[in-house]
XYZ file of C-alpha atoms in Angstrom:
111
model
C 0.000 0.000 0.000
C 2.781 2.473 0.908
C 4.589 1.705 -2.354
C 1.416 2.536 -4.291
C 0.998 5.756 -2.286
C 4.628 6.738 -2.892
C 4.253 6.004 -6.591
C 1.162 8.242 -6.738
C 3.017 11.003 -4.906
C 5.966 10.741 -7.301
C 3.623 11.006 -10.295
C 2.027 14.094 -8.720
C 5.479 15.644 -8.256
C 6.510 14.742 -11.799
C 9.379 12.399 -10.962
C 10.283 10.257 -13.973
C 13.725 8.521 -13.743
C 14.786 5.899 -11.151
C 16.993 6.625 -8.157
C 18.006 4.767 -4.997
C 14.988 5.825 -2.917
C 12.305 6.159 -5.536
C 9.903 3.856 -7.299
C 10.420 5.922 -10.450
C 13.028 8.532 -10.618
C 16.352 10.306 -10.392
C 15.116 13.750 -11.382
C 15.958 16.258 -8.683
C 12.918 16.611 -6.496
C 10.930 19.763 -7.262
C 10.955 21.291 -3.775
C 8.318 23.876 -4.603
C 5.828 21.166 -5.567
C 6.588 19.056 -2.500
C 6.354 22.118 -0.267
C 2.910 22.921 -1.677
C 1.809 19.284 -1.369
C 2.762 19.249 2.343
C 0.988 22.535 3.087
C -1.941 20.863 4.836
C -0.397 17.474 5.630
C 1.551 15.962 8.506
C 2.490 12.842 6.537
C 2.877 12.120 2.833
C 0.230 9.425 2.534
C -2.813 9.833 4.720
C -2.925 10.524 8.431
C -0.266 8.062 9.521
C 3.493 7.627 9.314
C 4.169 5.221 6.415
C 6.959 3.805 4.310
C 6.364 6.715 1.911
C 7.593 9.130 4.604
C 10.727 7.085 5.223
C 11.553 6.724 1.537
C 11.008 10.410 0.831
C 13.085 11.333 3.908
C 16.026 9.295 2.629
C 15.455 10.538 -0.902
C 15.693 14.228 -0.015
C 18.045 14.163 2.981
C 21.032 15.101 0.804
C 19.070 18.102 -0.505
C 17.685 19.351 2.822
C 21.034 19.044 4.612
C 22.493 21.512 2.076
C 19.714 24.117 2.384
C 20.647 27.466 3.892
C 18.498 28.871 6.695
C 16.710 31.155 4.216
C 15.906 28.204 1.942
C 14.563 26.194 4.882
C 12.299 29.145 5.643
C 11.235 29.326 1.991
C 10.253 25.650 2.104
C 8.652 25.735 5.553
C 6.302 22.822 4.913
C 9.143 20.548 3.813
C 11.278 21.693 6.744
C 8.460 21.052 9.217
C 7.713 17.624 7.759
C 11.396 16.693 7.483
C 12.129 17.686 11.084
C 9.130 15.680 12.267
C 10.241 12.555 10.368
C 13.923 12.787 11.360
C 12.901 12.587 15.032
C 11.048 9.283 14.651
C 13.033 6.608 16.508
C 15.148 4.525 14.153
C 14.553 6.611 11.033
C 17.726 8.687 10.795
C 20.241 5.856 11.474
C 23.628 6.928 10.067
C 22.481 10.215 8.524
C 23.457 13.456 10.246
C 20.616 15.413 11.838
C 19.463 18.505 9.989
C 19.357 21.597 12.178
C 16.014 23.384 12.110
C 15.389 26.728 13.783
C 12.156 25.714 15.445
C 11.049 29.256 16.263
C 10.789 30.013 12.532
C 9.265 26.711 11.433
C 6.757 26.177 14.231
C 4.521 29.026 15.331
C 4.482 29.820 19.033
C 3.083 27.033 21.164
C 3.451 24.191 18.596
C 6.605 22.549 19.932
């Protein structure tokens, strides 16, 4: 089920070519589209943490870790989602944590 949901999400985002963490593609993830998609969502597929969240986390970690503070603010929905997922026990493993300035990502009283 999660693989089907991830595949649908990738089609929505326009990913075409295969990569290590994708069911379809190596095209650089269009952050603007993903940011808009996450605007009213906590998780990628439905109301629960799924394999789609883990795969997307690993798929974009190398991109998010390189974002400057201003870019993280520009993509607030991705930053919020990414920070949420990286704190799930056992998800991050060997990957370095991505620093998020919580006062800019989460409005007062949400953390």
